[in-house]
Short mmCIF file of N, CA and C in Angstrom, two decimals:
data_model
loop_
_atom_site.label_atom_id
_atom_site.label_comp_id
_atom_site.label_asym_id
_atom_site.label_seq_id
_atom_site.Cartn_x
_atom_site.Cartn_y
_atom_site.Cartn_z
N UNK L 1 68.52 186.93 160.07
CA UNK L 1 69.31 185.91 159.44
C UNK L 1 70.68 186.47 159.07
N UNK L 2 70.75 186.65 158.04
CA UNK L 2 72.24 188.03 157.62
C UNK L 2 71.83 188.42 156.32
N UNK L 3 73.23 189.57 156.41
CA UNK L 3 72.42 190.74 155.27
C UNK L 3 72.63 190.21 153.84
N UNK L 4 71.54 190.46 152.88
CA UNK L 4 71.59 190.30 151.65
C UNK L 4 72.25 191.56 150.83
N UNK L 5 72.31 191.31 149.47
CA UNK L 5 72.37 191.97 148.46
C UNK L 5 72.21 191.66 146.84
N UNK L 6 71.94 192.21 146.28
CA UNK L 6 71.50 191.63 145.06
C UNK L 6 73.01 191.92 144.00
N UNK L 7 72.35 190.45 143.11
CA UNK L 7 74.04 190.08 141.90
C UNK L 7 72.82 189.78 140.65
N UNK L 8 73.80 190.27 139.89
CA UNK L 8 73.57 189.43 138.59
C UNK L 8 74.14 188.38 138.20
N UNK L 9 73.49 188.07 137.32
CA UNK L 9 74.28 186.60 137.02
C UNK L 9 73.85 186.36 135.20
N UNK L 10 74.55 185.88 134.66
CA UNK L 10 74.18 185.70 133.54
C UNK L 10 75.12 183.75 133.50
N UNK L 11 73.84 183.15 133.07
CA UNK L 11 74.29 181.59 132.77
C UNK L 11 73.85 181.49 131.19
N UNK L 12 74.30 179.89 130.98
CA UNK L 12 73.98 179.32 129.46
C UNK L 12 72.93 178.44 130.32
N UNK L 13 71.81 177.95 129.48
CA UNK L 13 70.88 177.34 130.14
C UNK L 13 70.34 176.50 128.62
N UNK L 14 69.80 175.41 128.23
CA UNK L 14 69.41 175.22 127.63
C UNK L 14 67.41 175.58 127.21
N UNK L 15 67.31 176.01 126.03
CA UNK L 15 66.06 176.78 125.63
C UNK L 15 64.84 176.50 126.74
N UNK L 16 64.71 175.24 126.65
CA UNK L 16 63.29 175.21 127.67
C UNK L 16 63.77 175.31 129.09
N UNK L 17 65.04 175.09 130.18
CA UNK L 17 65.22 175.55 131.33
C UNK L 17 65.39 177.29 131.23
N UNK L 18 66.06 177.25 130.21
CA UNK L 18 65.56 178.91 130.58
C UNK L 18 64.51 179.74 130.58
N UNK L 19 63.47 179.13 129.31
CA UNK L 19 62.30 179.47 129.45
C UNK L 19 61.51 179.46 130.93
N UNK L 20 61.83 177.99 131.73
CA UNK L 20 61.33 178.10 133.13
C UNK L 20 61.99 179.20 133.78
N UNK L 21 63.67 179.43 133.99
CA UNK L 21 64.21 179.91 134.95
C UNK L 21 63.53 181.30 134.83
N UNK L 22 63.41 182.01 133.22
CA UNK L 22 62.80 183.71 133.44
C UNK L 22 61.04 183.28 133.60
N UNK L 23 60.02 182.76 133.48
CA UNK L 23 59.14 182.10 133.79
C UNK L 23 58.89 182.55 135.61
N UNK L 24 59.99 181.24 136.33
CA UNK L 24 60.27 181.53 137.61
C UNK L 24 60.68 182.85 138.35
N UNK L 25 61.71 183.60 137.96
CA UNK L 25 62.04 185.01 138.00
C UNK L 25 61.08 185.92 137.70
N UNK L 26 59.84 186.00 137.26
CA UNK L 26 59.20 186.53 136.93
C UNK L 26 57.83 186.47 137.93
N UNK L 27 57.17 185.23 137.79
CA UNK L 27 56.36 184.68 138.91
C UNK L 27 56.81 184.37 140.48
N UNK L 28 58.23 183.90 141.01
CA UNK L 28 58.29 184.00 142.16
C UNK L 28 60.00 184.14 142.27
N UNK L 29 60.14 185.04 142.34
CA UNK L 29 62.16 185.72 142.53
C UNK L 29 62.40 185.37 143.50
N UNK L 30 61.77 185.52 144.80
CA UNK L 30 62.07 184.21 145.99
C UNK L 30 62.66 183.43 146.04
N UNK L 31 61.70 182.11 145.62
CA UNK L 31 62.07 181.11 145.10
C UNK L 31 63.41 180.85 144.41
N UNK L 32 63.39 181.30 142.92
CA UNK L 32 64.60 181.81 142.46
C UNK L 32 66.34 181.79 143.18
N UNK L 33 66.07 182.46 143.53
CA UNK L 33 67.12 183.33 145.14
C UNK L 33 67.22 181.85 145.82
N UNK L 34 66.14 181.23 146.29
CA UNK L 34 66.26 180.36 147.32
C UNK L 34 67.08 178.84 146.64
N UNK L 35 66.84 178.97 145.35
CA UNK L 35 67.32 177.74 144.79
C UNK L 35 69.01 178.11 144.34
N UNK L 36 69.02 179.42 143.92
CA UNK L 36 70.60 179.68 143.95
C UNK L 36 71.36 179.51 144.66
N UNK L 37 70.64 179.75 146.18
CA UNK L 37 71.38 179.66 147.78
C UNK L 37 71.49 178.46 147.87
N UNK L 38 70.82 177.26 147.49
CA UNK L 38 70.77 176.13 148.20
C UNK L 38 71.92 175.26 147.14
N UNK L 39 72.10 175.72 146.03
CA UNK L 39 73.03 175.21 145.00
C UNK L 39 74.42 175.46 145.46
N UNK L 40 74.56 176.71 145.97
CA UNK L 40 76.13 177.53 146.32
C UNK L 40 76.60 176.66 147.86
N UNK L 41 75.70 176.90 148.59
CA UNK L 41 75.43 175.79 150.02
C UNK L 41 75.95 174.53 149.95
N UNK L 42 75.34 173.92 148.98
CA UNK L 42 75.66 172.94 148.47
C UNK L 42 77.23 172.56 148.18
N UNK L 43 77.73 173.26 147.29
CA UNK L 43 78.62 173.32 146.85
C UNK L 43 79.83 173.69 147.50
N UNK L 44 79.10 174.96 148.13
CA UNK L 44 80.62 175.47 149.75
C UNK L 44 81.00 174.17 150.41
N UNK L 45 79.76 173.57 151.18
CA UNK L 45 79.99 172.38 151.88
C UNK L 45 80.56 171.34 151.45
N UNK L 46 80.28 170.79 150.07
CA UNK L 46 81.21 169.82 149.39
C UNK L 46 82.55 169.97 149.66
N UNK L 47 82.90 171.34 148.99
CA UNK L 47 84.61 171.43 148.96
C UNK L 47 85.37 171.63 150.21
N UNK L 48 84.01 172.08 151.53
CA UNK L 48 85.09 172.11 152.85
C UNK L 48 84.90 170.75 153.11
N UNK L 49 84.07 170.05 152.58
CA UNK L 49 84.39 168.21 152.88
C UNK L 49 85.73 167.65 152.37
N UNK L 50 85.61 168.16 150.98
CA UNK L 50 86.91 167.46 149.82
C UNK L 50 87.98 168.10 150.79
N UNK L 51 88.19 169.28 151.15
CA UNK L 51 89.60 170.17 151.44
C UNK L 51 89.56 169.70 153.34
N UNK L 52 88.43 168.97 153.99
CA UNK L 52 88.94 168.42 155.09
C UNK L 52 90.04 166.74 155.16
N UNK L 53 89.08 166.64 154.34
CA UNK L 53 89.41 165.12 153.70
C UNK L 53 90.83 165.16 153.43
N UNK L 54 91.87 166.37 153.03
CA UNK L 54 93.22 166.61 152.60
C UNK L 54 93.23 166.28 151.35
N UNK L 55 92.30 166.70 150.51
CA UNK L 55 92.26 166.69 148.97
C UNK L 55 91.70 168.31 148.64
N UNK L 56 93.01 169.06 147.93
CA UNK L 56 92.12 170.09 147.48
C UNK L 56 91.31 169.76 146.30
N UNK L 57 90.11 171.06 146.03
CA UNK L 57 89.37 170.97 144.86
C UNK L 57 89.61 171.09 143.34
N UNK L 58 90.97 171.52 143.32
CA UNK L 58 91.95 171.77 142.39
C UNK L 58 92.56 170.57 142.02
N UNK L 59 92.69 170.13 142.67
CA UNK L 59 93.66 168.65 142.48
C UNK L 59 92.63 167.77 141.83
N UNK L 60 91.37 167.39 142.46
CA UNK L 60 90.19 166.67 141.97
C UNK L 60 89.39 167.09 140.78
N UNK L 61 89.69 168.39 140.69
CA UNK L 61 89.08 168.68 139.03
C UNK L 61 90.51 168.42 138.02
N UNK L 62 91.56 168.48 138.33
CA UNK L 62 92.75 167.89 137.05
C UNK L 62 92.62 166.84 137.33
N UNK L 63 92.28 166.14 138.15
CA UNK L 63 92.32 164.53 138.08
C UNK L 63 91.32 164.08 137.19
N UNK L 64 90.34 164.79 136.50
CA UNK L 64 88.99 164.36 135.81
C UNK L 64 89.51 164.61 134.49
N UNK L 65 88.78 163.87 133.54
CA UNK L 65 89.71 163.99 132.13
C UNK L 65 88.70 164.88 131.37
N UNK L 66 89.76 165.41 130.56
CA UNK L 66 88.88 166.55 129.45
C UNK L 66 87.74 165.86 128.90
N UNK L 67 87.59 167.13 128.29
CA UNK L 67 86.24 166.49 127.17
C UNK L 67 87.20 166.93 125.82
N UNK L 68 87.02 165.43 125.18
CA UNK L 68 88.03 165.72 123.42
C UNK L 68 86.38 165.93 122.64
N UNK L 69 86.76 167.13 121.89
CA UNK L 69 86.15 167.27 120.40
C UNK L 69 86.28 166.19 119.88
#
């Protein structure tokens, strides 16, 4: 397929998804791995859609309005 390597990662997760995510990491790291890949995948492909389309991804996240306190 192609070569791997291992990352860390540190996220904010709320109490009970994280409880699953080290849960999951623990019982099947596979898995894990496989759901990170399919999120990033995900996400690559979106923005070479948005940036074929002649919209960068930059432009479409300032176009979204803050979040006010």
């Amino acid at each position: 397929m192609w070569e791997t390597r291992s990352v860390q990662l540190s996220v904010r997760l709320p109490r009970d998804i994280a409880a699953q995510a080290e849960e999951v990491q623990r019982s099947d790291p596979e898995f894990l791995s496989r759901v990170v890949l399919y999120g990033l995948t995900r996400r690559s492909i979106y923005q070479h859609l948005r940036e074929s389309d002649g919209v960068s991804t930059q432009e479409t996240a300032s176009d979204q309005p803050s979040a006010t306190p």
